Amino acid sequence: MKRIAVVDNEKLRDMSQKQHIQSLCPVNRSGTECIKLEGSLLTIDEVTCIGCGICPKAAPDAIKIINLPEILDKKPVHRYSENGFALFNLPMVFFDKVTGILGVNGIGKSSAIKVLAGILKPNFGEIGKEGQYDELIEFFKGTEMQLFFEKVKAGAVRISYKPQQVEIIAKTQKGKVKDLLKKVDEKNALEEISKKLEIEKILDNDIDKLSGGELQRVAIAASVLKEAELYIFDEPTSYLDIKQRINVSKFIRNLANENVAVLVVEHDLIIFDYMSDNSHIMYGSEDVYGSVSGIKPVKNSINTYLSGFLKEENIRFRDKQVKFEERKPFIGKNPDKLIEWIGMSVKLGKFSLEAGEGAINKGEVIGVLGENGIGKTSFVKILAGEIKASGKLDENIKVSYKPQYIEASEELVMIYLKDAIDKYTNQIIDPLNLKPLFLKKLNELSGGELQRVVTAGCLAKDSDLYLLDEPSAYLDVEQRLKVSKVIKDFMELKGKSALIVDHDLLFLGYLSDKLMVFEGTPSENGIVKGPFLMEEGMNIFLKKLNITLRRDKESLMPRINKEGSVLDREQKEDNKYYYG
Ligand code: SF4
């Protein structure tokens, strides 16, 4: 069987550890050099390695040996180094369609689209080589991608790419938004695109002063203002609220036509479903290798993803199927109120926030929905005692609070998570797979790793109310499913209450018993409504967005109805925006 060995030499302590690992290898001991040491560089020969599992056990953070599925018995499209990550296959590109790519982080999604975008020159496994289009044409001979790369080579397909990390734009670009966009406006459509993406009001703002959501929309505008036949969007809805997510999804959908293809990577499953026509699943082993499944209509692709099994490829990529259930009528867990507010209001500069009358009962999980800049975080801070408001608020409860923006310190993860490790290894540490992070410092973690660690830290504190502000940010689809389950199970186990602010409808719908809805005008005023029963709250919220949700018959996952479809019209007529 073909196998792949990935070695991170920086994670191996010193020469003596490397020599020790080399001495353990049965192939080396029998006289063949499988583990080599050249200078201080340890490498593993994948041909002679017999996959005994001894060296990855000796250095689990640094060495991974993975048996490849039979279907990948060919050379990779790209390999980062001799024992580095390998990418097999690429997603296909279809004109007149939005093609989605679904998969966990670290599986090569960004690498694959960088090859398509011409940013990463593939080496086909030969380190140091820079492949040309001729080789890509040869590699994909007999497939749709052969035709695509022929067109790219002939200059008939120009590519525009919106990168994943929009924060970099604020660090690398200076000046006003308008000036940046004018430079790339090959279509002379700055006014029209700015209007569609609702960025007209920030055109005169300095780029380095923009919020994450503003940067995201400016980055999308910049890529769309370029003339291209293929537009690639890597995570186009991060930092956006639901209203903006829906708007951006419609905008991206409308780009595809007979001369234009669109590729998109997205982690919000409901938005992914809404935005894409068809989709690939990327599978493999995190940071070791990644490959691309065959193409399917988006509905089938999502249901396959949830099932955890790729039938055509005969690959199981998750032990368990993800199941959604019909929501049972909420009968209330505990009639006792935990915290109550009456006539609360606060003025924060030009912004004012009002909350009429509401309460959180013991044992309830309350989801919070609303646009950006409408006071959700301020409300959370009032409950956490960080902001003082007028009116009545019972403040004699213990609150554990995970803020939206997390400051990462030098502290070691295992010190930060001491309470969680001592008390909740089974409930929190294991399901969130935090053990491999124990020896890292908080400021060395990726966005998704830090989010999981800080969420775990928040849950492990002894508290009456858990306030979690955007716990799904930076998480991939799989991690979102896991984190929502951990929060829900934990609250049930402890009989505690939680308030969860988030923009991912699937995430929030899964774990919430009730819903609060924030209305008003962003940056001017916010009005807090609820908590409502889930159906009532969703109905109020979705009606404002003018979208309807149904449950998929097979997976029971919520899906946004196509605007104007029979179901959409029927649900609107019945005033049942949520599930009908
Ligand atoms: Fe040697 Fe391969 Fe076993 Fe590692 S897994 S010890 S390289 S045979």
Coordinates of C-alpha atoms and ligand atoms in Angstrom, one line a residue:
M1 CA 0.0 0.0 0.0
K2 CA 1.2 3.5 -0.8
R3 CA 1.8 5.7 2.2
I4 CA 2.7 9.2 3.0
A5 CA 5.1 10.4 5.7
V6 CA 5.0 14.0 6.9
V7 CA 7.8 15.3 9.1
D8 CA 7.9 18.7 10.9
N9 CA 11.6 18.9 11.8
E10 CA 10.9 22.1 13.9
K11 CA 8.8 20.1 16.3
L12 CA 11.6 17.5 16.9
R13 CA 13.5 18.6 20.0
D14 CA 17.2 18.1 19.1
M15 CA 19.7 15.8 17.4
S16 CA 19.5 13.2 20.2
Q17 CA 15.8 12.8 19.8
K18 CA 16.2 12.5 16.0
Q19 CA 18.9 9.9 16.4
H20 CA 16.7 8.0 18.9
I21 CA 13.8 7.9 16.5
Q22 CA 16.1 6.7 13.7
S23 CA 17.4 3.9 16.0
L24 CA 13.8 2.7 16.6
C25 CA 12.9 2.1 13.0
P26 CA 12.9 -1.6 12.1
V27 CA 13.8 -0.9 8.5
N28 CA 16.9 1.0 9.5
R29 CA 17.8 -1.7 12.0
S30 CA 17.6 -4.3 9.2
G31 CA 20.2 -2.3 7.3
T32 CA 18.1 -0.2 4.9
E33 CA 18.1 3.6 5.4
C34 CA 14.4 4.4 5.8
I35 CA 14.8 7.2 8.3
K36 CA 17.6 9.4 7.1
L37 CA 19.5 12.1 9.0
E38 CA 21.3 14.6 6.7
G39 CA 22.8 17.3 8.9
S40 CA 20.0 18.0 11.3
L41 CA 17.3 17.2 8.8
L42 CA 15.3 14.0 9.4
T43 CA 13.5 12.5 6.4
I44 CA 11.5 9.4 5.9
D45 CA 11.6 7.3 2.7
E46 CA 8.0 6.5 1.9
V47 CA 8.9 3.6 -0.4
T48 CA 10.9 1.5 2.2
C49 CA 8.7 2.6 5.2
I50 CA 6.6 -0.4 6.2
G51 CA 4.1 1.7 8.3
C52 CA 4.9 0.0 11.6
G53 CA 3.7 3.1 13.5
I54 CA 6.7 3.3 15.8
C55 CA 8.1 6.7 14.8
P56 CA 4.8 8.6 14.8
K57 CA 4.2 7.1 18.3
A58 CA 7.6 8.4 19.4
A59 CA 7.0 11.9 18.1
P60 CA 3.2 12.3 17.5
D61 CA 3.3 16.1 17.0
A62 CA 6.2 15.9 14.5
I63 CA 5.7 12.7 12.5
K64 CA 2.6 11.4 10.7
I65 CA 2.6 8.2 8.6
I66 CA -0.7 7.7 6.8
N67 CA -1.8 4.9 4.4
L68 CA -3.3 6.5 1.3
P69 CA -6.6 5.2 0.0
E70 CA -6.2 3.0 -3.2
I71 CA -7.8 5.7 -5.3
L72 CA -4.8 8.0 -4.7
D73 CA -2.3 5.6 -6.3
K74 CA -0.8 8.4 -8.4
K75 CA 1.5 11.3 -8.0
P76 CA 0.3 14.4 -6.2
V77 CA -0.5 17.7 -8.0
H78 CA 1.7 19.5 -5.5
R79 CA 3.9 18.6 -2.5
Y80 CA 5.2 21.3 -0.3
S81 CA 8.5 19.6 0.7
E82 CA 10.0 16.1 0.7
N83 CA 8.1 15.0 3.7
G84 CA 5.5 17.8 3.5
F85 CA 1.8 18.1 2.8
A86 CA 0.6 16.6 -0.5
L87 CA -2.3 17.7 -2.6
F88 CA -3.9 15.2 -4.9
N89 CA -6.4 16.4 -7.6
L90 CA -8.1 19.7 -8.1
P91 CA -11.7 20.9 -8.0
M92 CA -13.4 21.3 -11.4
V93 CA -14.5 24.6 -12.8
F94 CA -17.9 24.9 -14.5
F95 CA -19.1 27.9 -16.4
D96 CA -22.6 29.3 -15.5
K97 CA -22.3 27.6 -12.1
V98 CA -21.1 28.4 -8.6
T99 CA -19.0 25.4 -7.4
G100 CA -18.5 25.0 -3.7
I101 CA -15.6 23.2 -1.9
L102 CA -16.5 21.6 1.4
G103 CA -13.9 20.3 3.9
V104 CA -12.1 20.8 7.2
N105 CA -9.2 23.2 7.7
G106 CA -5.7 21.9 6.9
I107 CA -6.9 19.6 4.1
G108 CA -5.6 21.7 1.2
K109 CA -8.6 23.7 0.0
S110 CA -6.7 27.0 -0.1
S111 CA -3.7 25.2 -1.8
A112 CA -6.1 23.7 -4.5
I113 CA -7.6 27.1 -5.3
K114 CA -4.2 28.7 -5.4
V115 CA -3.1 26.3 -8.0
L116 CA -6.2 27.1 -10.1
A117 CA -5.6 30.8 -9.5
G118 CA -2.0 30.5 -10.9
I119 CA -0.6 31.7 -7.5
L120 CA 0.9 28.3 -6.6
K121 CA 2.9 26.6 -9.3
P122 CA 2.3 22.9 -8.9
N123 CA 5.4 20.6 -8.8
F124 CA 3.7 17.2 -9.2
G125 CA 5.7 15.9 -6.3
E126 CA 9.1 17.0 -7.6
I127 CA 10.3 19.4 -4.9
G128 CA 11.8 22.6 -6.4
K129 CA 10.1 22.3 -9.8
E130 CA 7.6 24.9 -11.0
G131 CA 5.1 23.2 -13.2
Q132 CA 3.7 25.0 -16.3
Y133 CA 0.2 24.8 -17.8
D134 CA 1.4 22.2 -20.3
E135 CA 2.0 19.8 -17.5
L136 CA -1.4 20.6 -15.9
I137 CA -3.0 19.9 -19.3
E138 CA -1.1 16.6 -19.5
F139 CA -1.9 15.7 -15.8
F140 CA -5.6 16.2 -16.3
K141 CA -5.7 14.7 -19.9
G142 CA -9.2 13.4 -20.7
T143 CA -11.0 15.4 -18.1
E144 CA -12.9 18.6 -18.1
M145 CA -9.9 20.2 -16.4
Q146 CA -7.8 19.6 -19.5
L147 CA -10.0 21.9 -21.5
F148 CA -10.0 24.4 -18.6
F149 CA -6.2 24.6 -18.5
E150 CA -6.0 24.8 -22.3
K151 CA -8.2 27.9 -22.1
V152 CA -6.1 29.4 -19.3
K153 CA -2.9 28.8 -21.3
A154 CA -4.5 30.5 -24.3
G155 CA -5.4 33.5 -22.2
A156 CA -9.1 32.8 -22.7
V157 CA -9.7 32.4 -18.9
R158 CA -8.6 35.2 -16.6
I159 CA -8.8 34.5 -12.9
S160 CA -9.6 36.8 -10.0
Y161 CA -9.1 35.5 -6.5
K162 CA -10.4 36.8 -3.1
P163 CA -8.0 35.4 -0.5
Q164 CA -9.1 33.9 2.8
Q165 CA -7.3 36.3 5.2
V166 CA -8.8 39.7 4.5
E167 CA -7.1 41.1 7.6
I168 CA -3.9 41.2 5.6
I169 CA -5.3 43.9 3.3
A170 CA -5.6 46.3 6.3
K171 CA -1.9 45.6 7.2
T172 CA -0.5 45.9 3.6
Q173 CA -2.6 48.6 2.0
K174 CA -2.6 52.2 2.9
G175 CA -5.0 55.0 2.0
K176 CA -8.8 55.3 1.2
V177 CA -11.0 52.4 0.2
K178 CA -12.1 54.3 -2.9
D179 CA -8.5 54.7 -4.1
L180 CA -7.8 51.0 -3.6
L181 CA -10.9 50.0 -5.6
K182 CA -10.3 52.5 -8.4
K183 CA -6.9 51.0 -9.1
V184 CA -8.5 47.6 -9.8
D185 CA -11.7 48.8 -11.4
E186 CA -11.3 47.3 -14.9
K187 CA -15.1 47.2 -15.4
N188 CA -15.7 50.8 -14.5
A189 CA -18.4 49.5 -12.1
L190 CA -17.2 50.9 -8.8
E191 CA -20.4 52.7 -8.1
E192 CA -22.7 49.7 -9.0
I193 CA -20.6 47.1 -7.1
S194 CA -20.2 49.3 -4.0
K195 CA -24.0 49.7 -3.9
K196 CA -24.6 46.0 -4.2
L197 CA -22.1 45.2 -1.5
E198 CA -23.3 48.1 0.7
I199 CA -19.9 49.7 1.1
E200 CA -20.8 53.2 -0.4
K201 CA -20.6 54.8 3.0
I202 CA -17.1 53.6 3.7
L203 CA -15.5 54.4 0.4
D204 CA -13.8 57.5 2.0
N205 CA -12.6 55.6 5.0
D206 CA -9.0 54.6 5.6
I207 CA -8.4 50.9 4.8
D208 CA -6.6 50.3 8.1
K209 CA -9.6 51.5 10.1
L210 CA -12.1 49.1 8.6
S211 CA -13.9 46.4 10.6
G212 CA -13.5 42.7 9.6
G213 CA -16.9 42.7 7.9
E214 CA -16.1 45.9 6.0
L215 CA -12.7 44.5 4.9
Q216 CA -14.4 41.3 3.7
R217 CA -16.8 43.2 1.4
V218 CA -14.1 45.5 0.1
A219 CA -12.0 42.5 -0.7
I220 CA -14.9 40.9 -2.6
A221 CA -15.5 44.2 -4.5
A222 CA -11.8 44.4 -5.4
S223 CA -11.9 40.9 -6.9
V224 CA -15.1 41.4 -8.8
L225 CA -14.1 44.8 -10.3
K226 CA -11.4 42.9 -12.2
E227 CA -12.4 41.4 -15.6
A228 CA -12.2 37.7 -15.2
E229 CA -13.8 34.4 -16.4
L230 CA -13.2 32.6 -13.2
Y231 CA -13.8 34.2 -9.8
I232 CA -12.5 32.4 -6.7
F233 CA -13.7 33.3 -3.2
D234 CA -11.9 31.8 -0.2
E235 CA -14.3 32.1 2.8
P236 CA -16.3 35.1 1.6
T237 CA -18.6 35.4 4.6
S238 CA -16.2 35.4 7.5
Y239 CA -16.9 38.4 9.8
L240 CA -20.3 39.1 8.1
D241 CA -23.6 39.1 9.9
I242 CA -26.5 37.0 8.5
K243 CA -28.0 39.8 6.5
Q244 CA -24.7 40.5 4.8
R245 CA -24.1 36.8 4.3
I246 CA -27.4 36.5 2.4
N247 CA -26.6 39.6 0.4
V248 CA -23.1 38.4 -0.5
S249 CA -24.4 35.0 -1.4
K250 CA -26.9 36.5 -3.8
F251 CA -24.2 38.7 -5.3
I252 CA -21.9 35.8 -5.8
R253 CA -24.6 33.6 -7.3
N254 CA -25.4 36.3 -9.8
L255 CA -21.8 36.5 -11.1
A256 CA -22.0 33.0 -12.7
N257 CA -23.1 33.0 -16.4
E258 CA -22.2 31.1 -19.6
N259 CA -18.9 32.9 -19.7
V260 CA -18.1 33.1 -16.0
A261 CA -17.4 30.4 -13.5
V262 CA -17.3 30.8 -9.7
L263 CA -15.5 28.7 -7.1
V264 CA -16.1 29.2 -3.4
V265 CA -14.8 27.8 -0.1
E266 CA -17.3 28.4 2.7
H267 CA -17.8 27.0 6.3
D268 CA -21.3 28.2 7.0
L269 CA -23.3 25.2 5.7
I270 CA -26.6 26.9 5.2
I271 CA -24.9 29.7 3.3
F272 CA -22.8 27.2 1.4
D273 CA -25.9 25.4 0.3
Y274 CA -27.6 28.7 -0.6
M275 CA -24.7 30.0 -2.6
S276 CA -23.5 26.9 -4.6
D277 CA -25.0 24.9 -7.5
N278 CA -22.7 21.9 -7.1
S279 CA -19.9 21.0 -4.9
H280 CA -16.8 18.9 -4.2
I281 CA -15.8 17.5 -0.8
M282 CA -12.2 17.6 0.1
Y283 CA -11.0 14.7 2.2
G284 CA -7.7 13.4 3.6
S285 CA -5.7 13.8 6.7
E286 CA -5.2 17.2 8.3
D287 CA -1.8 18.7 7.5
V288 CA -0.7 15.4 5.8
Y289 CA -2.6 15.1 2.5
G290 CA -5.8 16.3 0.8
S291 CA -7.8 15.2 -2.2
V292 CA -11.0 16.2 -4.0
S293 CA -14.1 14.1 -4.4
G294 CA -16.2 13.9 -7.6
I295 CA -18.6 16.7 -8.3
K296 CA -22.3 16.5 -7.1
P297 CA -25.3 18.8 -6.9
V298 CA -24.9 20.8 -3.7
K299 CA -27.8 19.1 -1.9
N300 CA -26.3 15.6 -2.5
S301 CA -22.9 16.8 -1.6
I302 CA -23.9 18.2 1.7
N303 CA -25.9 15.1 2.6
T304 CA -22.8 13.0 1.6
Y305 CA -20.7 15.2 3.8
L306 CA -23.0 14.8 6.8
S307 CA -23.0 11.0 6.2
G308 CA -19.2 10.9 6.6
F309 CA -18.8 8.4 3.7
L310 CA -17.8 9.0 0.1
K311 CA -19.5 6.1 -1.7
E312 CA -17.8 6.5 -5.1
E313 CA -14.3 6.8 -3.6
N314 CA -15.1 4.2 -0.9
I315 CA -13.7 6.6 1.8
R316 CA -15.0 7.1 5.3
F317 CA -13.8 10.5 6.6
R318 CA -15.8 10.6 9.8
D319 CA -16.8 7.7 12.2
K320 CA -20.3 9.0 12.8
Q321 CA -23.0 10.4 10.7
V322 CA -24.2 14.0 11.6
K323 CA -27.9 13.9 12.2
F324 CA -30.4 16.7 12.6
E325 CA -33.6 16.2 14.4
E326 CA -37.1 17.7 14.1
R327 CA -37.3 20.3 16.8
K328 CA -39.5 19.0 19.6
P329 CA -41.9 21.6 21.2
F330 CA -40.0 23.3 23.9
I331 CA -41.7 22.7 27.2
G332 CA -39.2 24.5 29.4
K333 CA -36.6 22.9 31.6
N334 CA -36.9 24.9 34.7
P335 CA -39.5 27.6 35.5
D336 CA -37.1 29.5 37.8
K337 CA -35.6 32.7 36.5
L338 CA -31.9 33.0 36.5
I339 CA -31.6 36.6 35.5
E340 CA -34.2 39.2 34.7
W341 CA -34.2 42.7 33.2
I342 CA -36.8 45.4 33.1
G343 CA -36.6 48.7 31.1
M344 CA -32.8 48.5 30.7
S345 CA -31.1 51.2 28.5
V346 CA -27.6 52.4 27.9
K347 CA -26.0 55.1 25.8
L348 CA -22.5 54.4 24.4
G349 CA -21.3 57.4 22.5
K350 CA -23.8 58.0 19.6
F351 CA -25.2 54.5 20.0
S352 CA -28.1 53.7 22.3
L353 CA -29.4 50.3 23.4
E354 CA -32.8 49.4 24.9
A355 CA -34.1 46.2 26.4
G356 CA -37.7 46.1 27.5
E357 CA -38.5 43.1 29.7
G358 CA -37.0 39.7 29.5
A359 CA -35.5 36.9 31.5
I360 CA -33.3 33.8 31.1
N361 CA -34.5 30.8 33.0
K362 CA -32.3 28.3 34.6
G363 CA -31.0 25.6 32.3
E364 CA -31.9 27.5 29.1
V365 CA -29.7 28.1 26.1
I366 CA -30.6 31.3 24.4
G367 CA -29.4 32.1 20.9
V368 CA -28.9 35.8 19.9
L369 CA -29.4 37.0 16.3
G370 CA -29.0 40.4 14.8
E371 CA -26.9 42.6 12.4
N372 CA -23.4 43.7 13.2
G373 CA -23.2 47.0 15.1
I374 CA -26.6 46.6 16.7
G375 CA -25.6 46.1 20.3
K376 CA -25.4 42.3 20.8
T377 CA -21.9 42.4 22.3
S378 CA -22.9 45.5 24.4
F379 CA -25.9 43.6 25.8
V380 CA -23.6 40.6 26.6
K381 CA -21.2 43.0 28.4
I382 CA -24.1 44.5 30.4
L383 CA -25.1 41.0 31.6
A384 CA -21.4 40.3 32.3
G385 CA -21.2 43.4 34.5
E386 CA -18.7 45.1 32.2
I387 CA -21.1 47.9 31.1
K388 CA -23.4 49.6 33.5
A389 CA -27.0 50.2 32.2
S390 CA -30.0 52.0 33.8
G391 CA -33.1 50.1 34.6
K392 CA -33.5 46.9 36.6
L393 CA -31.0 44.0 36.3
D394 CA -30.4 41.2 38.7
E395 CA -26.7 41.1 39.0
N396 CA -26.1 38.6 41.7
I397 CA -25.2 35.8 39.4
K398 CA -21.8 34.4 38.4
V399 CA -21.0 34.9 34.7
S400 CA -18.4 33.3 32.5
Y401 CA -17.8 35.3 29.4
K402 CA -16.0 34.5 26.1
P403 CA -15.6 37.8 24.2
Q404 CA -15.8 38.1 20.4
Y405 CA -12.3 39.3 20.0
I406 CA -9.7 37.3 21.9
E407 CA -6.4 38.6 23.1
A408 CA -3.9 35.8 23.0
S409 CA -1.2 35.8 25.7
E410 CA 2.1 33.9 26.2
E411 CA 0.3 31.5 28.5
L412 CA 0.6 27.7 27.8
V413 CA -2.6 26.1 26.7
M414 CA -2.4 23.4 29.4
I415 CA -2.0 26.1 32.1
Y416 CA -4.9 28.1 30.7
L417 CA -7.1 25.0 30.5
K418 CA -6.2 23.6 34.0
D419 CA -9.8 23.6 35.2
A420 CA -11.1 22.0 32.1
I421 CA -8.4 19.3 32.2
D422 CA -9.0 18.6 35.9
K423 CA -12.8 18.5 35.7
Y424 CA -14.0 18.0 32.1
T425 CA -11.6 15.9 30.0
N426 CA -14.5 13.7 28.7
Q427 CA -17.0 16.5 28.2
I428 CA -14.8 19.2 26.8
I429 CA -11.1 18.4 26.2
D430 CA -11.5 15.2 24.2
P431 CA -14.4 16.1 22.0
L432 CA -12.7 19.4 21.1
N433 CA -9.4 17.6 20.4
L434 CA -7.4 20.0 22.6
K435 CA -4.7 17.6 23.9
P436 CA -2.4 18.2 20.8
L437 CA -2.4 21.9 21.7
F438 CA -1.4 21.6 25.4
L439 CA 2.2 22.5 24.9
K440 CA 1.6 25.5 22.7
K441 CA 1.3 29.1 23.9
L442 CA -2.0 30.8 23.3
N443 CA -0.4 33.3 20.9
E444 CA 1.0 30.5 18.8
L445 CA -2.5 29.1 18.0
S446 CA -4.4 29.5 14.7
G447 CA -7.7 31.4 14.8
G448 CA -9.7 28.1 15.0
E449 CA -7.5 26.6 17.6
L450 CA -7.7 29.7 19.8
Q451 CA -11.5 29.8 19.5
R452 CA -11.8 26.1 20.7
V453 CA -9.4 26.7 23.6
V454 CA -11.0 29.9 24.8
T455 CA -14.5 28.4 24.5
A456 CA -13.3 25.4 26.6
G457 CA -11.8 27.7 29.2
C458 CA -15.1 29.7 29.4
L459 CA -17.2 26.5 29.9
A460 CA -14.8 25.1 32.6
K461 CA -15.3 28.1 34.9
D462 CA -17.8 27.6 37.7
S463 CA -20.7 29.9 36.7
D464 CA -24.4 30.4 36.6
L465 CA -24.6 31.9 33.1
Y466 CA -22.2 31.3 30.2
L467 CA -22.0 34.1 27.6
L468 CA -20.3 33.1 24.4
D469 CA -19.8 35.8 21.8
E470 CA -19.4 34.3 18.2
P471 CA -18.0 30.9 19.2
S472 CA -18.2 29.7 15.6
A473 CA -15.8 32.3 14.2
Y474 CA -12.7 30.8 12.5
L475 CA -14.0 27.2 12.9
D476 CA -14.5 24.9 9.9
V477 CA -17.7 23.0 9.3
E478 CA -16.6 20.0 11.3
Q479 CA -15.5 22.0 14.3
R480 CA -18.7 24.0 14.3
L481 CA -20.7 20.8 14.5
K482 CA -18.5 19.6 17.4
V483 CA -18.4 22.9 19.3
S484 CA -22.2 23.3 19.2
K485 CA -22.7 19.7 20.5
V486 CA -20.2 20.3 23.3
I487 CA -21.9 23.5 24.4
K488 CA -25.4 21.9 24.2
D489 CA -24.4 18.7 26.0
F490 CA -22.5 20.6 28.7
M491 CA -25.4 22.9 29.5
E492 CA -27.7 19.9 29.7
L493 CA -25.3 18.0 32.0
K494 CA -24.8 20.9 34.4
G495 CA -28.3 22.3 34.1
K496 CA -26.8 25.7 33.4
S497 CA -27.9 28.6 31.2
A498 CA -26.1 30.1 28.2
L499 CA -26.4 33.0 25.9
I500 CA -24.8 32.4 22.5
V501 CA -24.3 35.3 20.0
D502 CA -23.6 34.0 16.5
H503 CA -24.2 34.5 12.8
D504 CA -24.3 30.8 11.7
L505 CA -27.9 29.8 11.6
L506 CA -27.2 26.1 11.7
F507 CA -24.9 26.4 14.7
L508 CA -27.4 28.6 16.6
G509 CA -30.5 26.6 15.6
Y510 CA -28.9 23.4 16.7
L511 CA -28.0 24.4 20.3
S512 CA -30.6 27.1 21.2
D513 CA -33.8 26.5 23.2
K514 CA -34.9 30.0 22.7
L515 CA -33.9 33.1 20.6
M516 CA -33.4 36.8 21.2
V517 CA -33.6 39.1 18.2
F518 CA -31.9 42.4 18.0
E519 CA -33.4 45.1 15.8
G520 CA -32.7 48.8 15.1
T521 CA -30.1 50.6 12.9
P522 CA -26.5 49.6 13.1
S523 CA -24.2 52.1 14.8
E524 CA -27.3 54.2 15.9
N525 CA -29.7 52.2 18.0
G526 CA -30.5 48.7 19.1
I527 CA -33.6 47.2 20.5
V528 CA -33.5 43.9 22.3
K529 CA -36.5 41.6 21.8
G530 CA -37.2 38.2 23.5
P531 CA -36.3 35.6 24.5
F532 CA -38.9 34.0 22.2
L533 CA -39.6 30.3 21.6
M534 CA -37.3 29.2 18.7
E535 CA -40.0 29.2 16.0
E536 CA -41.4 32.6 16.9
G537 CA -37.9 34.2 17.2
M538 CA -36.7 32.7 13.9
N539 CA -39.9 33.8 12.2
I540 CA -39.4 37.4 13.3
F541 CA -35.8 37.4 12.3
L542 CA -36.2 35.6 8.9
K543 CA -39.2 37.8 8.0
K544 CA -36.9 40.9 8.3
L545 CA -34.4 39.2 6.0
N546 CA -37.3 38.1 3.7
I547 CA -36.0 34.5 3.5
T548 CA -37.7 31.3 4.4
L549 CA -36.1 28.1 5.8
R550 CA -37.2 24.5 5.2
R551 CA -35.8 21.2 6.5
D552 CA -34.1 19.0 4.0
K553 CA -36.3 15.8 3.7
E554 CA -33.3 13.4 3.8
S555 CA -30.8 15.0 6.3
L556 CA -33.3 17.3 8.1
M557 CA -30.8 20.1 7.8
P558 CA -32.3 23.6 7.5
R559 CA -32.1 25.0 3.9
I560 CA -32.9 28.5 2.6
N561 CA -35.7 28.3 0.0
K562 CA -34.9 29.8 -3.4
E563 CA -36.5 33.3 -3.6
G564 CA -39.8 33.1 -5.4
S565 CA -40.0 29.2 -5.4
V566 CA -43.3 27.5 -4.6
L567 CA -42.2 26.7 -1.0
D568 CA -40.9 30.2 -0.5
R569 CA -44.2 31.8 -1.6
E570 CA -46.3 29.3 0.4
Q571 CA -44.3 29.8 3.6
K572 CA -44.5 33.5 3.2
E573 CA -48.2 33.4 2.6
D574 CA -48.6 31.3 5.8
N575 CA -46.3 33.6 7.7
K576 CA -44.1 30.6 8.5
Y577 CA -40.7 31.7 7.6
Y578 CA -39.1 29.0 9.7
Y579 CA -39.6 25.4 8.5
G580 CA -43.2 25.9 7.4
Ligands
SF4_1 FE1 10.4 3.3 10.2 FE2 8.1 3.7 8.8 FE3 8.1 2.4 11.1 FE4 8.5 5.0 11.1 S1 6.7 4.0 10.5 S2 9.6 3.5 12.3 S3 9.7 5.2 9.2 S4 9.0 1.7 9.2

